[in-house]
mmCIF file of N, CA and C in Angstrom:
data_model
loop_
_atom_site.group_PDB
_atom_site.id
_atom_site.type_symbol
_atom_site.label_atom_id
_atom_site.label_comp_id
_atom_site.label_asym_id
_atom_site.label_seq_id
_atom_site.Cartn_x
_atom_site.Cartn_y
_atom_site.Cartn_z
ATOM 1 N N MET A 1 72.572 -38.151 -24.454
ATOM 2 C CA MET A 1 72.935 -38.818 -25.895
ATOM 3 C C MET A 1 74.086 -39.569 -25.815
ATOM 4 N N ILE A 2 75.139 -39.093 -25.324
ATOM 5 C CA ILE A 2 76.411 -39.893 -25.211
ATOM 6 C C ILE A 2 76.284 -41.142 -24.478
ATOM 7 N N PHE A 3 75.435 -41.234 -23.405
ATOM 8 C CA PHE A 3 75.191 -42.327 -22.474
ATOM 9 C C PHE A 3 74.560 -43.466 -23.364
ATOM 10 N N ASN A 4 73.586 -43.071 -24.246
ATOM 11 C CA ASN A 4 72.982 -43.945 -25.090
ATOM 12 C C ASN A 4 73.969 -44.535 -26.047
ATOM 13 N N LEU A 5 74.775 -43.778 -26.535
ATOM 14 C CA LEU A 5 75.962 -44.285 -27.511
ATOM 15 C C LEU A 5 76.899 -45.308 -26.908
ATOM 16 N N ASN A 6 77.292 -44.961 -25.528
ATOM 17 C CA ASN A 6 78.193 -45.901 -24.851
ATOM 18 C C ASN A 6 77.469 -47.058 -24.475
ATOM 19 N N ALA A 7 76.211 -47.030 -24.149
ATOM 20 C CA ALA A 7 75.519 -48.342 -23.891
ATOM 21 C C ALA A 7 75.360 -48.962 -25.083
ATOM 22 N N ALA A 8 75.140 -48.551 -26.323
ATOM 23 C CA ALA A 8 74.932 -49.383 -27.454
ATOM 24 C C ALA A 8 76.336 -49.991 -27.745
ATOM 25 N N ASN A 9 77.393 -49.352 -27.761
ATOM 26 C CA ASN A 9 78.678 -49.821 -27.900
ATOM 27 C C ASN A 9 78.970 -51.039 -27.031
ATOM 28 N N ALA A 10 78.913 -50.706 -25.705
ATOM 29 C CA ALA A 10 79.024 -51.714 -24.753
ATOM 30 C C ALA A 10 78.173 -52.975 -25.025
ATOM 31 N N TYR A 11 76.885 -52.811 -25.564
ATOM 32 C CA TYR A 11 75.996 -53.946 -25.851
ATOM 33 C C TYR A 11 76.629 -54.766 -27.060
ATOM 34 N N THR A 12 77.223 -53.980 -27.906
ATOM 35 C CA THR A 12 77.679 -54.600 -29.160
ATOM 36 C C THR A 12 78.781 -55.506 -28.888
ATOM 37 N N VAL A 13 79.633 -54.921 -27.995
ATOM 38 C CA VAL A 13 80.972 -55.805 -27.511
ATOM 39 C C VAL A 13 80.579 -56.873 -26.686
ATOM 40 N N ALA A 14 79.601 -56.850 -25.774
ATOM 41 C CA ALA A 14 79.229 -57.833 -25.040
ATOM 42 C C ALA A 14 78.521 -58.984 -25.670
ATOM 43 N N ARG A 15 77.751 -58.626 -26.740
ATOM 44 C CA ARG A 15 76.925 -59.515 -27.568
ATOM 45 C C ARG A 15 77.901 -60.435 -28.290
ATOM 46 N N GLN A 16 79.079 -59.892 -28.928
ATOM 47 C CA GLN A 16 80.049 -60.594 -29.512
ATOM 48 C C GLN A 16 80.736 -61.683 -28.613
ATOM 49 N N ALA A 17 80.927 -61.079 -27.329
ATOM 50 C CA ALA A 17 81.890 -62.012 -26.432
ATOM 51 C C ALA A 17 81.012 -63.293 -25.866
ATOM 52 N N VAL A 18 79.614 -63.176 -25.948
ATOM 53 C CA VAL A 18 78.777 -64.408 -25.611
ATOM 54 C C VAL A 18 78.277 -65.010 -26.743
ATOM 55 N N ALA A 19 78.462 -64.694 -27.896
ATOM 56 C CA ALA A 19 77.747 -65.309 -28.965
ATOM 57 C C ALA A 19 78.471 -66.873 -29.104
ATOM 58 N N PRO A 20 77.584 -67.774 -29.403
ATOM 59 C CA PRO A 20 78.080 -69.071 -29.606
ATOM 60 C C PRO A 20 79.092 -69.349 -30.711
ATOM 61 N N SER A 21 80.022 -70.206 -30.563
ATOM 62 C CA SER A 21 80.890 -70.205 -31.862
ATOM 63 C C SER A 21 80.572 -71.678 -32.391
ATOM 64 N N HIS A 22 80.310 -71.482 -33.709
ATOM 65 C CA HIS A 22 79.899 -72.718 -34.393
ATOM 66 C C HIS A 22 81.031 -73.592 -34.831
ATOM 67 N N ALA A 23 82.230 -72.858 -34.912
ATOM 68 C CA ALA A 23 83.475 -73.524 -35.403
ATOM 69 C C ALA A 23 84.102 -74.474 -34.222
ATOM 70 N N ALA A 24 83.759 -74.348 -33.072
ATOM 71 C CA ALA A 24 84.114 -75.193 -31.861
ATOM 72 C C ALA A 24 83.070 -75.889 -31.284
ATOM 73 N N SER A 25 82.183 -76.377 -32.189
ATOM 74 C CA SER A 25 81.117 -77.233 -31.482
ATOM 75 C C SER A 25 81.572 -78.655 -31.180
ATOM 76 N N SER A 26 81.074 -79.143 -29.985
ATOM 77 C CA SER A 26 81.545 -80.341 -29.447
ATOM 78 C C SER A 26 80.913 -81.530 -30.093
ATOM 79 N N PRO A 27 81.490 -82.646 -30.120
ATOM 80 C CA PRO A 27 80.823 -83.856 -30.691
ATOM 81 C C PRO A 27 79.539 -84.213 -30.086
ATOM 82 N N THR A 28 79.373 -83.978 -28.896
ATOM 83 C CA THR A 28 78.109 -84.245 -28.208
ATOM 84 C C THR A 28 76.956 -83.352 -28.785
ATOM 85 N N VAL A 29 77.201 -82.157 -29.006
ATOM 86 C CA VAL A 29 76.236 -81.306 -29.639
ATOM 87 C C VAL A 29 76.007 -81.741 -31.134
ATOM 88 N N GLU A 30 76.975 -82.021 -31.736
ATOM 89 C CA GLU A 30 76.883 -82.481 -33.318
ATOM 90 C C GLU A 30 75.939 -83.906 -33.106
ATOM 91 N N ARG A 31 76.152 -84.748 -32.227
ATOM 92 C CA ARG A 31 75.322 -85.928 -32.218
ATOM 93 C C ARG A 31 73.872 -85.699 -31.852
ATOM 94 N N LEU A 32 73.655 -84.715 -30.913
ATOM 95 C CA LEU A 32 72.274 -84.358 -30.559
ATOM 96 C C LEU A 32 71.662 -83.734 -31.700
ATOM 97 N N GLY A 33 72.334 -83.086 -32.525
ATOM 98 C CA GLY A 33 71.855 -82.420 -33.690
ATOM 99 C C GLY A 33 71.286 -83.371 -34.684
ATOM 100 N N SER A 34 72.266 -84.312 -34.972
ATOM 101 C CA SER A 34 72.006 -85.411 -35.863
ATOM 102 C C SER A 34 70.821 -86.300 -35.430
ATOM 103 N N ALA A 35 70.809 -86.610 -34.058
ATOM 104 C CA ALA A 35 69.548 -87.303 -33.530
ATOM 105 C C ALA A 35 68.342 -86.551 -33.791
ATOM 106 N N ALA A 36 68.359 -85.257 -33.552
ATOM 107 C CA ALA A 36 67.174 -84.506 -33.784
ATOM 108 C C ALA A 36 66.655 -84.570 -35.206
ATOM 109 N N GLU A 37 67.666 -84.594 -36.127
ATOM 110 C CA GLU A 37 67.387 -84.538 -37.481
ATOM 111 C C GLU A 37 66.710 -85.937 -37.936
ATOM 112 N N GLU A 38 67.339 -86.847 -37.375
ATOM 113 C CA GLU A 38 66.894 -88.300 -37.596
ATOM 114 C C GLU A 38 65.460 -88.634 -37.036
ATOM 115 N N PHE A 39 65.238 -87.849 -35.954
ATOM 116 C CA PHE A 39 63.696 -88.075 -35.303
ATOM 117 C C PHE A 39 62.818 -87.283 -36.165
ATOM 118 N N ALA A 40 63.091 -86.173 -36.726
ATOM 119 C CA ALA A 40 62.335 -85.382 -37.594
ATOM 120 C C ALA A 40 61.920 -86.154 -38.908
ATOM 121 N N ALA A 41 63.145 -86.933 -39.371
ATOM 122 C CA ALA A 41 62.960 -87.680 -40.688
ATOM 123 C C ALA A 41 62.016 -88.819 -40.301
ATOM 124 N N GLN A 42 62.103 -89.508 -39.138
ATOM 125 C CA GLN A 42 61.211 -90.550 -38.815
ATOM 126 C C GLN A 42 59.781 -90.081 -38.676
ATOM 127 N N MET A 43 59.481 -88.951 -38.172
ATOM 128 C CA MET A 43 58.159 -88.333 -38.162
ATOM 129 C C MET A 43 57.582 -88.174 -39.337
ATOM 130 N N ALA A 44 58.649 -87.518 -40.408
ATOM 131 C CA ALA A 44 58.117 -87.270 -41.779
ATOM 132 C C ALA A 44 57.671 -88.615 -42.451
ATOM 133 N N GLN A 45 58.510 -89.631 -42.183
ATOM 134 C CA GLN A 45 58.318 -90.931 -42.866
ATOM 135 C C GLN A 45 56.817 -91.428 -42.475
ATOM 136 N N VAL A 46 56.649 -91.290 -41.098
ATOM 137 C CA VAL A 46 55.457 -91.751 -40.657
ATOM 138 C C VAL A 46 54.229 -90.960 -41.275
ATOM 139 N N ASP A 47 54.349 -89.770 -41.576
ATOM 140 C CA ASP A 47 53.378 -88.923 -42.181
ATOM 141 C C ASP A 47 53.179 -89.459 -43.563
ATOM 142 N N ALA A 48 54.276 -89.620 -44.241
ATOM 143 C CA ALA A 48 54.240 -90.190 -45.837
ATOM 144 C C ALA A 48 53.511 -91.674 -45.805
ATOM 145 N N VAL A 49 53.873 -92.510 -44.763
ATOM 146 C CA VAL A 49 53.431 -93.646 -44.882
ATOM 147 C C VAL A 49 51.969 -93.719 -44.480
ATOM 148 N N SER A 50 51.480 -92.901 -43.552
ATOM 149 C CA SER A 50 50.119 -92.743 -43.191
ATOM 150 C C SER A 50 49.273 -92.324 -44.385
ATOM 151 N N THR A 51 49.860 -91.303 -45.138
ATOM 152 C CA THR A 51 49.182 -90.767 -46.326
ATOM 153 C C THR A 51 48.930 -91.857 -47.254
ATOM 154 N N GLY A 52 49.986 -92.582 -47.443
ATOM 155 C CA GLY A 52 50.117 -93.713 -48.334
ATOM 156 C C GLY A 52 49.035 -94.806 -48.153
ATOM 157 N N ALA A 53 49.042 -95.061 -46.784
ATOM 158 C CA ALA A 53 48.009 -96.076 -46.396
ATOM 159 C C ALA A 53 46.605 -95.650 -46.554
ATOM 160 N N MET A 54 46.296 -94.355 -46.401
ATOM 161 C CA MET A 54 44.874 -93.952 -46.516
ATOM 162 C C MET A 54 44.505 -93.956 -47.909
ATOM 163 N N THR A 55 45.466 -93.620 -48.916
ATOM 164 C CA THR A 55 45.098 -93.667 -50.256
ATOM 165 C C THR A 55 45.350 -95.144 -50.881
ATOM 166 N N GLY A 56 45.736 -96.029 -50.044
ATOM 167 C CA GLY A 56 45.721 -97.311 -50.689
ATOM 168 C C GLY A 56 47.012 -97.739 -51.425
ATOM 169 N N GLN A 57 48.123 -96.951 -51.317
ATOM 170 C CA GLN A 57 49.222 -97.301 -52.039
ATOM 171 C C GLN A 57 50.193 -98.124 -51.127
ATOM 172 N N ILE A 58 49.994 -98.146 -49.725
ATOM 173 C CA ILE A 58 50.922 -98.895 -48.833
ATOM 174 C C ILE A 58 50.065 -99.805 -47.991
ATOM 175 N N GLU A 59 50.764 -100.931 -47.788
ATOM 176 C CA GLU A 59 49.931 -101.974 -47.028
ATOM 177 C C GLU A 59 49.909 -101.639 -45.646
ATOM 178 N N THR A 60 48.936 -102.140 -44.914
ATOM 179 C CA THR A 60 48.646 -101.979 -43.488
ATOM 180 C C THR A 60 49.771 -102.486 -42.562
ATOM 181 N N HIS A 61 50.412 -103.607 -42.950
ATOM 182 C CA HIS A 61 51.359 -104.096 -42.070
ATOM 183 C C HIS A 61 52.735 -103.094 -42.033
ATOM 184 N N GLN A 62 53.009 -102.520 -43.220
ATOM 185 C CA GLN A 62 54.077 -101.480 -43.290
ATOM 186 C C GLN A 62 53.746 -100.246 -42.418
ATOM 187 N N LEU A 63 52.404 -99.872 -42.370
ATOM 188 C CA LEU A 63 51.960 -98.735 -41.633
ATOM 189 C C LEU A 63 52.064 -99.080 -40.109
ATOM 190 N N VAL A 64 51.610 -100.230 -39.807
ATOM 191 C CA VAL A 64 51.921 -100.670 -38.375
ATOM 192 C C VAL A 64 53.408 -100.665 -37.887
ATOM 193 N N GLN A 65 54.123 -101.201 -38.801
ATOM 194 C CA GLN A 65 55.682 -101.283 -38.540
ATOM 195 C C GLN A 65 56.255 -99.887 -38.391
ATOM 196 N N THR A 66 55.965 -98.967 -39.278
ATOM 197 C CA THR A 66 56.373 -97.581 -39.241
ATOM 198 C C THR A 66 55.885 -96.954 -37.968
ATOM 199 N N ILE A 67 54.676 -96.982 -37.530
ATOM 200 C CA ILE A 67 54.127 -96.460 -36.299
ATOM 201 C C ILE A 67 54.658 -97.050 -35.116
ATOM 202 N N ALA A 68 55.080 -98.279 -35.127
ATOM 203 C CA ALA A 68 55.872 -98.879 -33.990
ATOM 204 C C ALA A 68 57.161 -98.282 -33.828
ATOM 205 N N GLU A 69 57.824 -98.192 -34.923
ATOM 206 C CA GLU A 69 59.235 -97.532 -34.987
ATOM 207 C C GLU A 69 59.066 -95.957 -34.440
ATOM 208 N N ALA A 70 58.137 -95.285 -34.900
ATOM 209 C CA ALA A 70 57.986 -93.981 -34.450
ATOM 210 C C ALA A 70 57.597 -93.824 -32.867
ATOM 211 N N GLU A 71 56.817 -94.913 -32.495
ATOM 212 C CA GLU A 71 56.546 -94.728 -31.093
ATOM 213 C C GLU A 71 57.818 -95.080 -30.308
ATOM 214 N N LEU A 72 58.666 -95.996 -30.681
ATOM 215 C CA LEU A 72 59.869 -96.255 -29.964
ATOM 216 C C LEU A 72 60.843 -94.934 -29.968
ATOM 217 N N ALA A 73 60.766 -94.254 -31.182
ATOM 218 C CA ALA A 73 61.589 -93.078 -31.323
ATOM 219 C C ALA A 73 60.978 -91.853 -30.256
ATOM 220 N N MET A 74 59.640 -91.900 -30.251
ATOM 221 C CA MET A 74 59.160 -90.866 -29.416
ATOM 222 C C MET A 74 59.451 -91.135 -27.993
ATOM 223 N N GLU A 75 59.383 -92.354 -27.612
ATOM 224 C CA GLU A 75 59.602 -92.734 -26.195
ATOM 225 C C GLU A 75 61.136 -92.325 -25.812
ATOM 226 N N THR A 76 61.996 -92.748 -26.752
ATOM 227 C CA THR A 76 63.347 -92.379 -26.611
ATOM 228 C C THR A 76 63.667 -90.798 -26.391
ATOM 229 N N VAL A 77 62.974 -90.048 -27.364
ATOM 230 C CA VAL A 77 63.077 -88.628 -27.212
ATOM 231 C C VAL A 77 62.553 -88.103 -25.779
ATOM 232 N N VAL A 78 61.348 -88.649 -25.517
ATOM 233 C CA VAL A 78 60.830 -88.284 -24.214
ATOM 234 C C VAL A 78 61.682 -88.437 -22.986
ATOM 235 N N ALA A 79 62.341 -89.651 -23.084
ATOM 236 C CA ALA A 79 63.177 -90.105 -21.972
ATOM 237 C C ALA A 79 64.344 -89.315 -21.864
ATOM 238 N N ILE A 80 64.962 -88.906 -23.057
ATOM 239 C CA ILE A 80 66.148 -87.901 -23.075
ATOM 240 C C ILE A 80 65.645 -86.542 -22.608
ATOM 241 N N ARG A 81 64.570 -86.083 -23.002
ATOM 242 C CA ARG A 81 63.993 -84.828 -22.421
ATOM 243 C C ARG A 81 63.887 -84.822 -20.859
ATOM 244 N N ASP A 82 63.287 -85.866 -20.313
ATOM 245 C CA ASP A 82 63.089 -85.986 -18.899
ATOM 246 C C ASP A 82 64.445 -86.072 -18.240
ATOM 247 N N LYS A 83 65.454 -86.608 -18.659
ATOM 248 C CA LYS A 83 66.798 -86.625 -18.047
ATOM 249 C C LYS A 83 67.378 -85.078 -18.186
ATOM 250 N N VAL A 84 67.128 -84.525 -19.185
ATOM 251 C CA VAL A 84 67.724 -83.100 -19.274
ATOM 252 C C VAL A 84 67.020 -82.200 -18.305
ATOM 253 N N VAL A 85 65.752 -82.334 -18.196
ATOM 254 C CA VAL A 85 64.986 -81.510 -17.228
ATOM 255 C C VAL A 85 65.416 -81.939 -15.849
ATOM 256 N N GLU A 86 65.676 -83.073 -15.577
ATOM 257 C CA GLU A 86 65.930 -83.543 -14.164
ATOM 258 C C GLU A 86 67.346 -83.038 -13.798
ATOM 259 N N ALA A 87 68.376 -82.988 -14.785
ATOM 260 C CA ALA A 87 69.536 -82.356 -14.654
ATOM 261 C C ALA A 87 69.565 -80.947 -14.410
ATOM 262 N N TYR A 88 68.720 -80.317 -15.128
ATOM 263 C CA TYR A 88 68.486 -78.834 -15.055
ATOM 264 C C TYR A 88 68.032 -78.511 -13.692
ATOM 265 N N GLN A 89 67.069 -79.311 -13.148
ATOM 266 C CA GLN A 89 66.425 -79.114 -11.794
ATOM 267 C C GLN A 89 67.424 -79.304 -10.690
ATOM 268 N N ASP A 90 68.275 -80.284 -10.952
ATOM 269 C CA ASP A 90 69.436 -80.548 -9.938
ATOM 270 C C ASP A 90 70.333 -79.336 -9.962
ATOM 271 N N ILE A 91 70.635 -78.771 -11.105
ATOM 272 C CA ILE A 91 71.456 -77.647 -11.236
ATOM 273 C C ILE A 91 70.870 -76.599 -10.327
ATOM 274 N N LEU A 92 69.511 -76.239 -10.675
ATOM 275 C CA LEU A 92 68.924 -75.146 -9.928
ATOM 276 C C LEU A 92 68.803 -75.284 -8.364
ATOM 277 N N ARG A 93 68.877 -76.529 -7.848
ATOM 278 C CA ARG A 93 68.903 -76.800 -6.527
ATOM 279 C C ARG A 93 70.289 -76.812 -5.898
ATOM 280 N N MET A 94 71.293 -76.641 -6.521
ATOM 281 C CA MET A 94 72.679 -76.670 -6.027
ATOM 282 C C MET A 94 72.789 -75.143 -5.158
ATOM 283 N N GLN A 95 73.536 -75.448 -4.148
ATOM 284 C CA GLN A 95 73.874 -74.175 -3.266
ATOM 285 C C GLN A 95 74.968 -73.418 -3.978
ATOM 286 N N VAL A 96 74.978 -72.256 -4.019
ATOM 287 C CA VAL A 96 76.050 -71.356 -4.633
ATOM 288 C C VAL A 96 76.856 -70.715 -3.472
#
């Protein structure tokens, strides 16, 4: 019984020690967060324009332009993801 209590207390202390600090976030993390929000907004805009085009409220050329912009944004996100995965794989291959 005492061992379980000690383990729970140790877990509580360790959990606080490794918790991320939101107050000291780096500018890079903030930029990535804002980029993700902009990407989500771009995809929401594509959905709205697509719906408008299907109902006849939005012209076809605007739909094509919005889809082209979304395609560019998607290619950018995929390229960034590929670089992150490549960097992670490089780290895994490092000798310790």
